[in-house]
Tab-separated table of C-alpha atoms in Angstrom:
chain	number	residue	atom	x	y	z
A	29	MET	CA	-20.944	12.415	2.101
A	30	ARG	CA	-19.445	12.602	-1.521
A	31	PRO	CA	-16.453	10.215	-1.151
A	32	HIS	CA	-13.506	11.540	-2.838
A	33	LEU	CA	-9.949	9.659	-3.396
A	34	SER	CA	-6.350	11.729	-3.952
A	35	LEU	CA	-3.597	10.059	-4.845
A	36	PHE	CA	0.038	10.654	-6.315
A	37	PHE	CA	2.410	7.787	-6.787
A	38	PHE	CA	5.271	6.631	-9.021
A	39	GLU	CA	5.270	3.575	-11.629
A	40	ARG	CA	8.330	2.931	-14.633
A	41	GLN	CA	9.624	6.084	-12.687
A	42	ARG	CA	7.480	8.572	-13.908
A	43	LYS	CA	4.900	10.839	-11.365
A	44	TYR	CA	1.077	10.853	-11.830
A	45	VAL	CA	-2.091	12.207	-9.927
A	46	TYR	CA	-5.289	10.643	-9.989
A	47	GLY	CA	-8.328	11.488	-8.261
A	48	PHE	CA	-11.534	11.498	-8.171
A	49	THR	CA	-15.349	12.218	-6.476
A	50	VAL	CA	-18.474	10.135	-6.250
A	51	ASP	CA	-22.221	10.314	-4.826
A	52	THR	CA	-24.542	7.235	-4.857
A	53	GLU	CA	-25.492	7.905	-8.190
A	54	CYS	CA	-22.655	8.965	-10.314
A	55	VAL	CA	-18.795	10.270	-10.477
A	56	LEU	CA	-18.693	13.610	-10.326
A	57	GLU	CA	-15.468	14.481	-11.558
A	58	GLU	CA	-11.972	12.478	-12.148
A	59	TYR	CA	-8.689	13.637	-13.363
A	60	LEU	CA	-5.439	12.300	-14.697
A	61	LEU	CA	-2.218	14.068	-14.194
A	62	ALA	CA	1.092	12.869	-15.553
A	63	TYR	CA	4.468	14.148	-15.221
A	64	TYR	CA	6.443	13.655	-18.672
A	65	SER	CA	8.434	16.503	-17.698
A	66	LYS	CA	8.391	18.863	-14.863
A	67	LYS	CA	5.406	20.196	-15.713
A	68	ALA	CA	2.185	18.083	-15.144
A	69	THR	CA	0.593	17.399	-18.259
A	70	THR	CA	-3.695	16.646	-17.639
A	71	VAL	CA	-4.413	13.808	-19.433
A	72	PHE	CA	-8.002	14.044	-18.372
A	73	GLU	CA	-9.944	15.497	-16.821
A	74	ARG	CA	-14.106	15.080	-16.101
A	75	GLU	CA	-16.990	16.876	-13.829
A	76	ARG	CA	-19.964	14.240	-14.123
A	77	GLU	CA	-20.074	13.695	-18.157
A	78	LYS	CA	-18.314	16.595	-19.062
A	79	TYR	CA	-14.979	15.987	-20.215
A	80	ASN	CA	-11.906	17.725	-21.499
A	81	PHE	CA	-8.784	16.480	-22.437
A	82	ARG	CA	-6.711	19.573	-23.329
A	83	GLY	CA	-5.087	18.385	-26.566
A	84	ASN	CA	-4.446	14.972	-25.810
A	85	ASP	CA	-5.673	12.478	-28.441
A	86	VAL	CA	-9.094	14.538	-28.134
A	87	LYS	CA	-10.865	12.289	-30.975
A	88	ILE	CA	-9.263	8.823	-29.551
A	89	GLN	CA	-10.558	10.150	-25.577
A	90	THR	CA	-13.674	11.473	-27.148
A	91	GLU	CA	-15.220	7.901	-27.982
A	92	ILE	CA	-13.822	6.299	-25.396
A	93	SER	CA	-15.404	8.986	-23.135
A	94	LYS	CA	-18.977	7.993	-25.003
A	95	LYS	CA	-18.606	4.244	-24.305
A	96	THR	CA	-18.013	5.277	-20.062
A	97	ASN	CA	-21.146	4.964	-18.226
A	98	ALA	CA	-21.928	8.213	-16.095
A	99	ASN	CA	-21.528	5.641	-12.991
A	100	ARG	CA	-18.032	4.141	-13.743
A	101	LEU	CA	-15.003	5.632	-13.431
A	102	TYR	CA	-12.936	6.828	-17.122
A	103	LEU	CA	-9.505	5.231	-16.288
A	104	PRO	CA	-10.354	1.343	-15.673
A	105	VAL	CA	-12.482	2.115	-19.310
A	106	ALA	CA	-9.684	3.873	-21.304
A	107	ALA	CA	-7.625	1.390	-20.159
A	108	GLU	CA	-10.255	-1.458	-21.202
A	109	TRP	CA	-10.172	0.036	-24.743
A	110	GLY	CA	-6.122	0.203	-24.857
A	111	TYR	CA	-5.867	3.903	-24.741
A	112	GLU	CA	-1.780	3.736	-24.538
A	113	LYS	CA	-1.319	6.617	-21.813
A	114	VAL	CA	-3.475	4.975	-19.132
A	115	LYS	CA	-2.047	2.132	-19.283
A	116	THR	CA	0.840	2.519	-17.125
A	117	PRO	CA	-0.632	4.260	-14.195
A	118	TYR	CA	-3.560	2.099	-14.395
A	119	LYS	CA	-1.053	-1.024	-14.015
A	120	TRP	CA	-0.339	0.511	-11.101
A	121	PHE	CA	-3.307	-0.033	-9.442
A	122	GLU	CA	-3.583	-3.505	-10.880
A	123	LYS	CA	-0.836	-4.806	-8.600
A	124	MET	CA	-2.521	-2.394	-5.515
A	125	TYR	CA	-5.685	-4.887	-6.344
A	126	ARG	CA	-2.926	-8.064	-6.226
A	127	GLN	CA	-1.332	-7.027	-3.238
A	128	TYR	CA	-4.680	-5.996	-1.111
A	129	SER	CA	-7.338	-8.137	-2.615
A	130	ASP	CA	-7.002	-11.372	-4.074
A	131	MET	CA	-3.563	-11.924	-2.001
A	132	ASN	CA	-3.833	-12.648	1.810
A	133	ILE	CA	-0.793	-12.100	3.565
A	134	SER	CA	-0.284	-15.852	3.792
A	135	GLN	CA	-0.045	-16.303	-0.081
A	136	VAL	CA	2.572	-13.170	0.358
A	137	ILE	CA	4.528	-15.005	2.328
A	138	ALA	CA	4.434	-17.890	0.098
A	139	ASP	CA	5.171	-16.195	-3.246
A	140	VAL	CA	8.404	-14.651	-1.222
A	141	LEU	CA	9.302	-18.010	-0.366
A	142	GLU	CA	9.289	-19.708	-3.511
A	143	ARG	CA	11.851	-17.286	-4.755
A	144	GLU	CA	14.959	-18.308	-2.578
A	145	PRO	CA	16.815	-15.022	-2.796
A	146	LEU	CA	14.023	-14.038	-1.229
A	147	LYS	CA	13.679	-16.409	1.206
A	148	GLU	CA	17.448	-15.723	1.800
A	149	ILE	CA	16.589	-11.945	2.832
A	150	LEU	CA	13.943	-12.532	4.165
A	151	LEU	CA	15.982	-15.600	7.342
A	152	GLU	CA	19.225	-12.817	7.241
A	153	ALA	CA	16.576	-10.243	8.020
A	154	LEU	CA	15.084	-12.264	10.802
A	155	ALA	CA	18.409	-13.472	12.057
A	156	LYS	CA	19.840	-9.476	12.327
A	157	ALA	CA	16.752	-8.701	14.208
A	158	ASP	CA	17.134	-11.754	16.936
A	159	PHE	CA	14.245	-13.954	16.569
A	160	ASN	CA	16.304	-17.283	16.467
A	161	ILE	CA	14.364	-18.485	13.206
A	162	LYS	CA	16.024	-21.060	11.256
A	163	ASN	CA	13.857	-21.581	8.543
A	164	ILE	CA	10.295	-20.657	7.235
A	165	TYR	CA	8.526	-23.102	4.702
A	166	VAL	CA	4.724	-23.483	3.522
A	167	LYS	CA	1.913	-26.500	4.044
A	168	SER	CA	-0.999	-25.991	1.242
A	169	ARG	CA	-4.390	-26.432	2.735
A	170	LYS	CA	-7.005	-27.472	0.216
A	171	MET	CA	-10.070	-24.885	0.469
A	172	GLU	CA	-13.375	-26.283	0.836
A	173	LYS	CA	-15.363	-25.664	-2.708
A	174	ARG	CA	-18.427	-24.323	-0.791
A	175	HIS	CA	-16.292	-21.675	0.668
A	176	ARG	CA	-14.387	-21.114	-2.409
A	177	ASP	CA	-17.531	-20.552	-4.440
A	178	ALA	CA	-19.359	-18.141	-1.872
A	179	LEU	CA	-15.602	-15.839	-1.763
A	180	ILE	CA	-15.522	-16.018	-5.749
A	181	SER	CA	-19.314	-14.747	-5.489
A	182	PHE	CA	-18.611	-12.623	-2.908
A	183	LEU	CA	-16.507	-11.139	-4.928
A	184	THR	CA	-18.239	-10.887	-7.950
A	185	GLN	CA	-20.705	-8.514	-6.580
A	186	LEU	CA	-17.899	-5.498	-5.869
A	187	VAL	CA	-16.020	-6.489	-8.957
A	188	GLY	CA	-18.305	-7.352	-11.775
A	189	GLU	CA	-18.507	-10.246	-13.615
A	190	GLY	CA	-15.440	-8.922	-16.298
A	191	GLU	CA	-12.831	-10.058	-13.845
A	192	ALA	CA	-11.576	-13.567	-13.970
A	193	LEU	CA	-11.766	-14.777	-10.296
A	194	GLU	CA	-11.740	-18.217	-10.623
A	195	ASP	CA	-8.117	-17.821	-11.513
A	196	LEU	CA	-7.509	-15.016	-8.815
A	197	ILE	CA	-8.138	-17.443	-6.187
A	198	PRO	CA	-5.894	-20.947	-5.498
A	199	GLU	CA	-7.636	-23.705	-4.521
A	200	ASP	CA	-4.970	-24.341	-1.901
A	201	THR	CA	-4.218	-21.999	0.559
A	202	PRO	CA	-0.479	-21.709	1.741
A	203	ARG	CA	0.025	-22.437	5.802
A	204	ILE	CA	3.163	-20.776	6.959
A	205	TRP	CA	5.289	-22.765	9.132
A	206	ILE	CA	8.838	-21.237	10.928
A	207	THR	CA	11.520	-23.791	12.962
A	208	HIS	CA	12.775	-22.117	16.093
A	209	ALA	CA	16.579	-23.104	17.481
A	210	ALA	CA	15.992	-23.510	21.544
A	211	GLN	CA	19.021	-23.705	23.913
A	212	GLY	CA	20.913	-26.569	23.434
A	213	GLY	CA	20.601	-26.530	19.858
A	214	GLU	CA	17.344	-28.557	19.677
A	215	THR	CA	14.388	-26.888	17.152
A	216	PHE	CA	10.951	-27.346	17.026
A	217	ASP	CA	8.249	-25.967	14.232
A	218	ILE	CA	5.638	-23.921	15.206
A	219	GLU	CA	2.313	-22.750	13.024
A	220	LEU	CA	3.240	-18.738	12.315
A	221	ASN	CA	-0.488	-18.240	12.939
A	222	GLU	CA	-0.079	-19.617	16.888
A	223	ASP	CA	3.470	-17.678	17.309
A	224	SER	CA	3.440	-14.072	19.021
A	225	SER	CA	2.190	-11.078	17.542
A	226	GLY	CA	5.462	-9.664	17.598
A	227	THR	CA	7.035	-12.209	15.773
A	228	ARG	CA	3.672	-12.179	13.578
A	229	ASP	CA	3.714	-9.090	12.560
A	230	LEU	CA	7.776	-8.801	12.097
A	231	ILE	CA	7.443	-11.727	9.191
A	232	ASP	CA	4.122	-9.874	7.798
A	233	ASN	CA	6.151	-6.289	7.066
A	234	ILE	CA	9.263	-8.224	5.709
A	235	ALA	CA	7.793	-10.586	3.269
A	236	GLU	CA	4.839	-7.801	2.082
A	237	LEU	CA	8.243	-5.451	1.360
A	238	LEU	CA	10.321	-8.274	-0.305
A	239	PHE	CA	7.017	-9.241	-2.021
A	240	ILE	CA	6.555	-5.437	-4.159
A	241	SER	CA	10.188	-4.625	-4.327
A	242	GLU	CA	10.401	-6.352	-7.653
A	243	GLU	CA	8.082	-4.359	-9.625
A	244	GLY	CA	7.288	-1.833	-7.018
A	245	GLY	CA	3.976	-1.302	-4.655
A	246	LEU	CA	2.585	0.462	-1.634
A	247	PHE	CA	3.069	-0.737	1.440
A	248	VAL	CA	0.575	0.494	3.798
A	249	GLU	CA	0.372	-0.429	7.858
A	250	ASP	CA	-2.187	1.038	10.407
A	251	GLU	CA	-0.308	1.268	13.797
A	252	PHE	CA	3.236	0.525	12.419
A	253	GLY	CA	5.083	-1.462	14.852
A	254	ARG	CA	2.205	-1.480	17.328
A	255	ASN	CA	3.408	-5.223	18.101
A	256	TYR	CA	7.358	-5.331	18.432
A	257	HIS	CA	9.918	-3.224	19.634
A	258	THR	CA	11.201	0.077	18.606
A	259	LYS	CA	14.229	-1.281	17.753
A	260	LEU	CA	13.020	-3.217	15.593
A	261	THR	CA	10.902	-0.602	13.986
A	262	GLU	CA	13.686	1.689	13.293
A	263	TYR	CA	15.451	-1.612	11.937
A	264	PHE	CA	12.167	-2.186	9.325
A	265	ILE	CA	12.657	1.116	8.017
A	266	GLY	CA	16.220	0.595	7.610
A	267	LEU	CA	15.488	-2.429	5.419
A	268	PHE	CA	13.105	-0.776	3.087
A	269	ASN	CA	15.623	2.146	2.632
A	270	ASP	CA	17.960	-0.443	1.794
A	271	ASN	CA	17.869	-0.327	-2.238
A	272	SER	CA	19.285	-3.772	-2.546
A	273	VAL	CA	16.523	-4.854	-0.416
A	274	SER	CA	13.605	-2.439	-1.700
A	275	LYS	CA	15.364	-1.607	-4.944
A	276	GLY	CA	13.637	2.174	-4.744
A	277	LYS	CA	10.602	1.244	-5.986
A	278	ALA	CA	8.237	0.684	-2.731
A	279	GLN	CA	6.717	2.769	-1.177
A	280	LEU	CA	5.667	3.078	2.731
A	281	PHE	CA	2.554	4.907	3.933
A	282	PHE	CA	2.010	4.269	7.675
A	283	SER	CA	0.690	5.891	10.499
A	284	ALA	CA	1.817	5.290	14.202
A	285	HIS	CA	1.752	6.176	17.708
A	286	ASP	CA	5.595	5.332	19.024
A	287	THR	CA	7.125	9.404	19.124
A	288	LYS	CA	10.739	7.433	18.235
A	289	ILE	CA	9.848	6.600	15.066
A	290	LEU	CA	10.247	10.987	14.513
A	291	LYS	CA	13.570	10.630	14.931
A	292	LEU	CA	13.948	7.796	11.392
A	293	LEU	CA	12.313	10.070	9.725
A	294	ASN	CA	12.358	13.377	7.457
A	295	PRO	CA	10.640	16.166	8.087
A	296	GLU	CA	9.118	16.428	5.165
A	297	GLN	CA	8.165	12.237	4.938
A	298	ILE	CA	5.993	13.308	8.843
A	299	TYR	CA	2.229	14.184	8.680
A	300	LEU	CA	0.643	15.507	11.746
A	301	VAL	CA	-2.910	14.452	12.388
A	302	ASP	CA	-4.565	16.649	15.094
A	303	LYS	CA	-7.939	18.340	16.006
A	304	ASP	CA	-9.300	22.048	15.405
A	305	GLU	CA	-11.721	23.701	18.100
A	306	ASP	CA	-14.503	22.656	16.618
A	307	SER	CA	-12.978	18.967	16.914
A	308	ALA	CA	-12.693	17.710	12.906
A	309	THR	CA	-9.572	16.054	12.032
A	310	TYR	CA	-6.891	17.939	9.509
A	311	VAL	CA	-3.982	16.704	8.823
A	312	LYS	CA	-0.943	19.143	8.454
A	313	LEU	CA	2.893	18.257	7.401
A	314	LEU	CA	5.806	18.655	9.982
A	315	ASP	CA	7.870	20.880	8.395
A	316	ASP	CA	5.865	22.983	7.429
A	317	TYR	CA	7.357	24.541	10.904
A	318	LEU	CA	10.980	25.777	11.259
A	319	ILE	CA	12.971	22.885	12.365
A	320	ARG	CA	16.830	23.047	12.197
A	321	GLU	CA	19.219	20.461	11.881
A	322	LYS	CA	19.768	19.902	15.590
A	323	ASP	CA	16.396	20.061	16.889
A	324	ASN	CA	15.531	16.777	19.119
A	325	ILE	CA	12.330	16.409	16.923
A	326	GLU	CA	10.433	13.653	19.168
A	327	LEU	CA	11.489	15.928	22.033
A	328	GLY	CA	9.612	19.278	20.387
A	329	TYR	CA	6.665	16.861	19.816
A	330	LEU	CA	5.755	15.751	23.226
A	331	LYS	CA	6.584	19.376	24.878
A	332	GLY	CA	3.933	20.381	22.094
A	333	ARG	CA	5.563	22.727	19.743
A	334	TYR	CA	4.084	21.115	16.575
A	335	GLY	CA	0.537	20.286	18.130
A	336	ALA	CA	-1.268	16.919	17.642
A	337	ILE	CA	-1.243	15.602	21.160
A	338	PRO	CA	-3.760	14.666	23.369
A	339	ASN	CA	-5.355	16.981	25.376
A	340	ILE	CA	-5.249	15.608	29.012
A	341	LYS	CA	-7.542	17.152	31.333
A	342	GLY	CA	-7.142	16.953	34.619
């Protein structure tokens, strides 16, 4: 099997499409499209070691391609050599690496709490969600040197020697504590890891949204809302769509089995995962079906109108 990645994203108000296919020995194909106008421009494309630059700085890119090994992606190499047209899309990948690789969720929450305006939004959101949380704060715990060295060694094997991993992995790890209000006005403190899964998930999700709200980024969640009520899922999606919070720069990508979410999104935002006669999985866009404004999408889905429902055999 040959792993293939293809995705589109926005960075600095511009759309990009990037993809590649690899096997165990080399890069089989790679491409980058940029939308400088309504029409896509091919910045580069390759099949193995054969490149096509479609008139985009051919001399510069040809020199960079000669520096790109057969088993290495061209995009990061071109970024390392300062090619201007890949700097912006490569920055998007740098942000994704920061968000999902070198920062765990405790560090994300700690980063949000350091910025007072973001902390206020987080506490206000939790108050509206009726969690009786009065405060969130950080206690640091020093990572043992042997554990930090082992983590640096492991990541070095994954990303190579060129990354300054020592600077990316902090010596102190944050521990998140929350102050709950009890009946009678009393309060008690508890470490977030010891609270309920619903409380942890909602705090994690809102903090992650606030973390990527400034520069933009991709919010990825498997089984979104699995540990809290549908009303809270609806509240979070509303928060995500609030440009005063997310500032229109964040993208939300999640999977879910809660059918009530179908009422919260537009058909062009929803993909359904189904199986064919050979039990192979495929994805289809809900908007491909004829849907009228008055249609109850959730009810239609549960009745099997759009497929992608379990076939329970009696």
